[in-house]
mmCIF file with all atom_site columns, C-alpha atoms and ligand atoms in Angstrom:
data_model
loop_
_atom_site.group_PDB
_atom_site.id
_atom_site.type_symbol
_atom_site.label_atom_id
_atom_site.label_alt_id
_atom_site.label_comp_id
_atom_site.label_asym_id
_atom_site.label_entity_id
_atom_site.label_seq_id
_atom_site.pdbx_PDB_ins_code
_atom_site.Cartn_x
_atom_site.Cartn_y
_atom_site.Cartn_z
_atom_site.occupancy
_atom_site.B_iso_or_equiv
_atom_site.pdbx_formal_charge
_atom_site.auth_seq_id
_atom_site.auth_comp_id
_atom_site.auth_asym_id
_atom_site.auth_atom_id
_atom_site.pdbx_PDB_model_num
ATOM   1   C CA  . MET A 1 1   ? 0.000   0.000  0.000   1.00 0.00 ? 20  MET A CA  1
ATOM   2   C CA  . THR A 1 2   ? 1.405   3.417  -0.951  1.00 0.00 ? 21  THR A CA  1
ATOM   3   C CA  . ILE A 1 3   ? 1.537   6.434  1.355   1.00 0.00 ? 22  ILE A CA  1
ATOM   4   C CA  . PHE A 1 4   ? -1.256  8.019  -0.716  1.00 0.00 ? 23  PHE A CA  1
ATOM   5   C CA  . GLU A 1 5   ? -3.562  5.055  -0.161  1.00 0.00 ? 24  GLU A CA  1
ATOM   6   C CA  . LYS A 1 6   ? -2.970  5.527  3.565   1.00 0.00 ? 25  LYS A CA  1
ATOM   7   C CA  . ILE A 1 7   ? -3.994  9.174  3.204   1.00 0.00 ? 26  ILE A CA  1
ATOM   8   C CA  . ILE A 1 8   ? -7.161  8.089  1.326   1.00 0.00 ? 27  ILE A CA  1
ATOM   9   C CA  . THR A 1 9   ? -8.100  5.664  4.099   1.00 0.00 ? 28  THR A CA  1
ATOM   10  C CA  . GLY A 1 10  ? -7.224  8.196  6.810   1.00 0.00 ? 29  GLY A CA  1
ATOM   11  C CA  . GLU A 1 11  ? -4.507  5.945  8.184   1.00 0.00 ? 30  GLU A CA  1
ATOM   12  C CA  . ILE A 1 12  ? -2.058  8.831  8.013   1.00 0.00 ? 31  ILE A CA  1
ATOM   13  C CA  . PRO A 1 13  ? -3.033  12.503 8.252   1.00 0.00 ? 32  PRO A CA  1
ATOM   14  C CA  . ALA A 1 14  ? -2.873  15.091 5.495   1.00 0.00 ? 33  ALA A CA  1
ATOM   15  C CA  . ASP A 1 15  ? -3.871  18.728 5.127   1.00 0.00 ? 34  ASP A CA  1
ATOM   16  C CA  . ILE A 1 16  ? -6.897  18.020 2.923   1.00 0.00 ? 35  ILE A CA  1
ATOM   17  C CA  . VAL A 1 17  ? -8.299  20.825 0.764   1.00 0.00 ? 36  VAL A CA  1
ATOM   18  C CA  . HIS A 1 18  ? -10.884 18.837 -1.213  1.00 0.00 ? 37  HIS A CA  1
ATOM   19  C CA  . GLN A 1 19  ? -12.539 15.436 -1.177  1.00 0.00 ? 38  GLN A CA  1
ATOM   20  C CA  . ASP A 1 20  ? -15.315 13.845 -3.247  1.00 0.00 ? 39  ASP A CA  1
ATOM   21  C CA  . ASP A 1 21  ? -16.371 10.394 -4.434  1.00 0.00 ? 40  ASP A CA  1
ATOM   22  C CA  . LEU A 1 22  ? -13.554 10.141 -6.966  1.00 0.00 ? 41  LEU A CA  1
ATOM   23  C CA  . CYS A 1 23  ? -10.586 12.062 -5.641  1.00 0.00 ? 42  CYS A CA  1
ATOM   24  C CA  . ILE A 1 24  ? -8.868  13.700 -2.714  1.00 0.00 ? 43  ILE A CA  1
ATOM   25  C CA  . ALA A 1 25  ? -6.554  16.733 -2.679  1.00 0.00 ? 44  ALA A CA  1
ATOM   26  C CA  . PHE A 1 26  ? -4.094  17.767 0.007   1.00 0.00 ? 45  PHE A CA  1
ATOM   27  C CA  . HIS A 1 27  ? -1.057  19.969 0.516   1.00 0.00 ? 46  HIS A CA  1
ATOM   28  C CA  . ASP A 1 28  ? 2.277   18.411 -0.454  1.00 0.00 ? 47  ASP A CA  1
ATOM   29  C CA  . VAL A 1 29  ? 4.456   17.652 2.572   1.00 0.00 ? 48  VAL A CA  1
ATOM   30  C CA  . THR A 1 30  ? 7.543   19.043 0.781   1.00 0.00 ? 49  THR A CA  1
ATOM   31  C CA  . PRO A 1 31  ? 6.138   22.060 -1.094  1.00 0.00 ? 50  PRO A CA  1
ATOM   32  C CA  . GLN A 1 32  ? 8.077   23.221 -4.146  1.00 0.00 ? 51  GLN A CA  1
ATOM   33  C CA  . ALA A 1 33  ? 6.134   26.490 -4.385  1.00 0.00 ? 52  ALA A CA  1
ATOM   34  C CA  . PRO A 1 34  ? 4.104   28.666 -1.977  1.00 0.00 ? 53  PRO A CA  1
ATOM   35  C CA  . THR A 1 35  ? 1.046   26.631 -3.038  1.00 0.00 ? 54  THR A CA  1
ATOM   36  C CA  . HIS A 1 36  ? 1.655   22.947 -3.755  1.00 0.00 ? 55  HIS A CA  1
ATOM   37  C CA  . VAL A 1 37  ? -1.374  20.687 -3.708  1.00 0.00 ? 56  VAL A CA  1
ATOM   38  C CA  . LEU A 1 38  ? -1.635  17.075 -4.886  1.00 0.00 ? 57  LEU A CA  1
ATOM   39  C CA  . ILE A 1 39  ? -4.861  15.846 -6.494  1.00 0.00 ? 58  ILE A CA  1
ATOM   40  C CA  . ILE A 1 40  ? -5.119  12.063 -6.505  1.00 0.00 ? 59  ILE A CA  1
ATOM   41  C CA  . PRO A 1 41  ? -7.786  9.585  -7.603  1.00 0.00 ? 60  PRO A CA  1
ATOM   42  C CA  . LYS A 1 42  ? -9.216  7.317  -4.912  1.00 0.00 ? 61  LYS A CA  1
ATOM   43  C CA  . LYS A 1 43  ? -8.896  4.507  -7.454  1.00 0.00 ? 62  LYS A CA  1
ATOM   44  C CA  . CYS A 1 44  ? -5.426  2.979  -7.433  1.00 0.00 ? 63  CYS A CA  1
ATOM   45  C CA  . ILE A 1 45  ? -3.818  3.882  -10.766 1.00 0.00 ? 64  ILE A CA  1
ATOM   46  C CA  . ALA A 1 46  ? -0.036  3.704  -10.463 1.00 0.00 ? 65  ALA A CA  1
ATOM   47  C CA  . ARG A 1 47  ? 0.727   6.385  -13.055 1.00 0.00 ? 66  ARG A CA  1
ATOM   48  C CA  . ILE A 1 48  ? -0.787  8.134  -16.055 1.00 0.00 ? 67  ILE A CA  1
ATOM   49  C CA  . GLY A 1 49  ? 0.939   5.695  -18.404 1.00 0.00 ? 68  GLY A CA  1
ATOM   50  C CA  . GLU A 1 50  ? -1.105  2.899  -16.869 1.00 0.00 ? 69  GLU A CA  1
ATOM   51  C CA  . ALA A 1 51  ? -4.479  4.626  -17.015 1.00 0.00 ? 70  ALA A CA  1
ATOM   52  C CA  . GLU A 1 52  ? -7.033  2.929  -19.242 1.00 0.00 ? 71  GLU A CA  1
ATOM   53  C CA  . GLU A 1 53  ? -9.830  3.950  -21.569 1.00 0.00 ? 72  GLU A CA  1
ATOM   54  C CA  . GLN A 1 54  ? -12.313 3.380  -18.753 1.00 0.00 ? 73  GLN A CA  1
ATOM   55  C CA  . ASP A 1 55  ? -10.507 6.037  -16.674 1.00 0.00 ? 74  ASP A CA  1
ATOM   56  C CA  . GLN A 1 56  ? -11.293 8.837  -19.131 1.00 0.00 ? 75  GLN A CA  1
ATOM   57  C CA  . ALA A 1 57  ? -13.975 10.514 -17.006 1.00 0.00 ? 76  ALA A CA  1
ATOM   58  C CA  . LEU A 1 58  ? -11.878 10.139 -13.866 1.00 0.00 ? 77  LEU A CA  1
ATOM   59  C CA  . LEU A 1 59  ? -8.843  11.770 -15.515 1.00 0.00 ? 78  LEU A CA  1
ATOM   60  C CA  . GLY A 1 60  ? -11.007 14.662 -16.711 1.00 0.00 ? 79  GLY A CA  1
ATOM   61  C CA  . HIS A 1 61  ? -12.388 14.997 -13.204 1.00 0.00 ? 80  HIS A CA  1
ATOM   62  C CA  . LEU A 1 62  ? -8.879  15.326 -11.755 1.00 0.00 ? 81  LEU A CA  1
ATOM   63  C CA  . LEU A 1 63  ? -8.086  18.239 -14.101 1.00 0.00 ? 82  LEU A CA  1
ATOM   64  C CA  . LEU A 1 64  ? -11.411 19.990 -13.558 1.00 0.00 ? 83  LEU A CA  1
ATOM   65  C CA  . THR A 1 65  ? -10.995 19.578 -9.811  1.00 0.00 ? 84  THR A CA  1
ATOM   66  C CA  . ALA A 1 66  ? -7.488  21.052 -10.004 1.00 0.00 ? 85  ALA A CA  1
ATOM   67  C CA  . GLY A 1 67  ? -8.942  24.148 -11.666 1.00 0.00 ? 86  GLY A CA  1
ATOM   68  C CA  . LYS A 1 68  ? -11.694 24.426 -9.056  1.00 0.00 ? 87  LYS A CA  1
ATOM   69  C CA  . ILE A 1 69  ? -9.184  24.090 -6.218  1.00 0.00 ? 88  ILE A CA  1
ATOM   70  C CA  . ALA A 1 70  ? -7.066  26.821 -7.822  1.00 0.00 ? 89  ALA A CA  1
ATOM   71  C CA  . SER A 1 71  ? -10.141 29.071 -7.778  1.00 0.00 ? 90  SER A CA  1
ATOM   72  C CA  . GLU A 1 72  ? -10.971 28.155 -4.188  1.00 0.00 ? 91  GLU A CA  1
ATOM   73  C CA  . LEU A 1 73  ? -7.393  28.890 -3.091  1.00 0.00 ? 92  LEU A CA  1
ATOM   74  C CA  . GLY A 1 74  ? -7.471  32.238 -4.906  1.00 0.00 ? 93  GLY A CA  1
ATOM   75  C CA  . ILE A 1 75  ? -4.666  31.372 -7.328  1.00 0.00 ? 94  ILE A CA  1
ATOM   76  C CA  . ASN A 1 76  ? -6.717  31.106 -10.517 1.00 0.00 ? 95  ASN A CA  1
ATOM   77  C CA  . HIS A 1 77  ? -5.571  34.459 -11.936 1.00 0.00 ? 96  HIS A CA  1
ATOM   78  C CA  . THR A 1 78  ? -4.517  34.695 -15.558 1.00 0.00 ? 97  THR A CA  1
ATOM   79  C CA  . ASP A 1 79  ? -1.904  37.327 -14.689 1.00 0.00 ? 98  ASP A CA  1
ATOM   80  C CA  . GLU A 1 80  ? -0.119  35.068 -12.165 1.00 0.00 ? 99  GLU A CA  1
ATOM   81  C CA  . GLY A 1 81  ? -1.280  31.575 -13.095 1.00 0.00 ? 100 GLY A CA  1
ATOM   82  C CA  . PHE A 1 82  ? -0.384  28.140 -11.885 1.00 0.00 ? 101 PHE A CA  1
ATOM   83  C CA  . ARG A 1 83  ? 1.071   24.889 -13.213 1.00 0.00 ? 102 ARG A CA  1
ATOM   84  C CA  . LEU A 1 84  ? -0.225  21.317 -13.250 1.00 0.00 ? 103 LEU A CA  1
ATOM   85  C CA  . VAL A 1 85  ? 2.392   18.547 -13.385 1.00 0.00 ? 104 VAL A CA  1
ATOM   86  C CA  . ILE A 1 86  ? 2.131   14.765 -13.655 1.00 0.00 ? 105 ILE A CA  1
ATOM   87  C CA  . ASN A 1 87  ? 5.415   12.931 -13.176 1.00 0.00 ? 106 ASN A CA  1
ATOM   88  C CA  . ASN A 1 88  ? 5.574   9.482  -14.770 1.00 0.00 ? 107 ASN A CA  1
ATOM   89  C CA  . GLY A 1 89  ? 8.293   6.940  -14.037 1.00 0.00 ? 108 GLY A CA  1
ATOM   90  C CA  . LYS A 1 90  ? 11.953  7.372  -13.125 1.00 0.00 ? 109 LYS A CA  1
ATOM   91  C CA  . ASN A 1 91  ? 12.937  10.009 -15.670 1.00 0.00 ? 110 ASN A CA  1
ATOM   92  C CA  . GLY A 1 92  ? 9.679   11.852 -15.049 1.00 0.00 ? 111 GLY A CA  1
ATOM   93  C CA  . GLY A 1 93  ? 10.572  12.251 -11.381 1.00 0.00 ? 112 GLY A CA  1
ATOM   94  C CA  . GLU A 1 94  ? 7.827   10.028 -10.006 1.00 0.00 ? 113 GLU A CA  1
ATOM   95  C CA  . SER A 1 95  ? 8.440   8.972  -6.405  1.00 0.00 ? 114 SER A CA  1
ATOM   96  C CA  . VAL A 1 96  ? 5.009   7.727  -5.279  1.00 0.00 ? 115 VAL A CA  1
ATOM   97  C CA  . PRO A 1 97  ? 3.417   5.064  -7.528  1.00 0.00 ? 116 PRO A CA  1
ATOM   98  C CA  . HIS A 1 98  ? -0.141  6.364  -7.183  1.00 0.00 ? 117 HIS A CA  1
ATOM   99  C CA  . LEU A 1 99  ? -1.270  8.810  -9.879  1.00 0.00 ? 118 LEU A CA  1
ATOM   100 C CA  . HIS A 1 100 ? -1.213  12.418 -8.690  1.00 0.00 ? 119 HIS A CA  1
ATOM   101 C CA  . VAL A 1 101 ? -1.520  15.843 -10.265 1.00 0.00 ? 120 VAL A CA  1
ATOM   102 C CA  . HIS A 1 102 ? 0.719   18.529 -8.767  1.00 0.00 ? 121 HIS A CA  1
ATOM   103 C CA  . LEU A 1 103 ? -0.870  22.000 -8.530  1.00 0.00 ? 122 LEU A CA  1
ATOM   104 C CA  . LEU A 1 104 ? 1.906   24.569 -8.138  1.00 0.00 ? 123 LEU A CA  1
ATOM   105 C CA  . ALA A 1 105 ? 1.523   28.316 -7.738  1.00 0.00 ? 124 ALA A CA  1
ATOM   106 C CA  . GLY A 1 106 ? 2.772   31.408 -5.972  1.00 0.00 ? 125 GLY A CA  1
ATOM   107 C CA  . ARG A 1 107 ? 6.077   31.926 -7.769  1.00 0.00 ? 126 ARG A CA  1
ATOM   108 C CA  . ALA A 1 108 ? 7.365   32.046 -11.335 1.00 0.00 ? 127 ALA A CA  1
ATOM   109 C CA  . LEU A 1 109 ? 8.194   28.480 -12.392 1.00 0.00 ? 128 LEU A CA  1
ATOM   110 C CA  . ALA A 1 110 ? 11.081  27.793 -14.745 1.00 0.00 ? 129 ALA A CA  1
ATOM   111 C CA  . TRP A 1 111 ? 10.549  26.387 -18.230 1.00 0.00 ? 130 TRP A CA  1
ATOM   112 C CA  . PRO A 1 112 ? 11.893  24.074 -19.496 1.00 0.00 ? 131 PRO A CA  1
ATOM   113 C CA  . PRO A 1 113 ? 11.831  22.082 -16.241 1.00 0.00 ? 132 PRO A CA  1
ATOM   114 C CA  . GLY A 1 114 ? 15.131  20.839 -14.839 1.00 0.00 ? 133 GLY A CA  1
HETATM 115 P P1  . LIG B 2 .   ? 6.208   12.681 -7.356  1.00 0.00 ? 204 LIG B P1  1
HETATM 116 O O1  . LIG B 2 .   ? 7.658   12.948 -7.166  1.00 0.00 ? 204 LIG B O1  1
HETATM 117 O O2  . LIG B 2 .   ? 5.621   13.309 -8.613  1.00 0.00 ? 204 LIG B O2  1
HETATM 118 O O3  . LIG B 2 .   ? 5.881   11.213 -7.246  1.00 0.00 ? 204 LIG B O3  1
HETATM 119 O O4  . LIG B 2 .   ? 5.475   13.427 -6.158  1.00 0.00 ? 204 LIG B O4  1
HETATM 120 C C1  . LIG B 2 .   ? 5.234   12.852 -4.916  1.00 0.00 ? 204 LIG B C1  1
HETATM 121 C C2  . LIG B 2 .   ? 4.961   13.975 -3.963  1.00 0.00 ? 204 LIG B C2  1
HETATM 122 O O5  . LIG B 2 .   ? 4.347   13.435 -2.818  1.00 0.00 ? 204 LIG B O5  1
HETATM 123 C C3  . LIG B 2 .   ? 6.191   14.739 -3.491  1.00 0.00 ? 204 LIG B C3  1
HETATM 124 O O6  . LIG B 2 .   ? 6.120   16.085 -3.928  1.00 0.00 ? 204 LIG B O6  1
HETATM 125 C C4  . LIG B 2 .   ? 6.132   14.664 -1.979  1.00 0.00 ? 204 LIG B C4  1
HETATM 126 C C5  . LIG B 2 .   ? 4.730   14.201 -1.704  1.00 0.00 ? 204 LIG B C5  1
HETATM 127 N N1  . LIG B 2 .   ? 4.579   13.349 -0.547  1.00 0.00 ? 204 LIG B N1  1
HETATM 128 C C6  . LIG B 2 .   ? 5.267   12.200 -0.313  1.00 0.00 ? 204 LIG B C6  1
HETATM 129 N N2  . LIG B 2 .   ? 4.851   11.647 0.851   1.00 0.00 ? 204 LIG B N2  1
HETATM 130 C C7  . LIG B 2 .   ? 3.881   12.469 1.334   1.00 0.00 ? 204 LIG B C7  1
HETATM 131 C C8  . LIG B 2 .   ? 3.072   12.413 2.509   1.00 0.00 ? 204 LIG B C8  1
HETATM 132 O O7  . LIG B 2 .   ? 3.147   11.526 3.340   1.00 0.00 ? 204 LIG B O7  1
HETATM 133 N N3  . LIG B 2 .   ? 2.187   13.443 2.678   1.00 0.00 ? 204 LIG B N3  1
HETATM 134 C C9  . LIG B 2 .   ? 2.056   14.455 1.755   1.00 0.00 ? 204 LIG B C9  1
HETATM 135 N N4  . LIG B 2 .   ? 1.149   15.400 2.031   1.00 0.00 ? 204 LIG B N4  1
HETATM 136 N N5  . LIG B 2 .   ? 2.802   14.521 0.641   1.00 0.00 ? 204 LIG B N5  1
HETATM 137 C C10 . LIG B 2 .   ? 3.704   13.542 0.439   1.00 0.00 ? 204 LIG B C10 1
#
């Protein structure tokens, strides 16, 4: 069981900002920006590369929820903006094998990424 599954079940605590039938969102424990929230599906999908056709609605829900959370946190401004990131596998920088969308905001983020 991954650390994120333990957050879903409530086995370990997290600073939760949103929860519904399909997903849960909480502040990252090692924030890389002033706002750093993780949006994860309650369904165990290891990474985006392993999502299936049947996950289409769920994947859309994660992105829509990320946008709603950005609005709720007051960071959904076109002048400042935010970034969504999904790391996949070793070269992608994935460290927890449970699909998660990073929502980063509050500072200018470099592009291309390191
Ligand atoms: P990634 O490297 O894309 O797999 O991102 C995993 C993120 O998960 C990383 O930014 C740190 C975060 N993280 C790891 N363990 C915990 C935890 O126990 N609680 C919280 N809130 N975040 C965690």
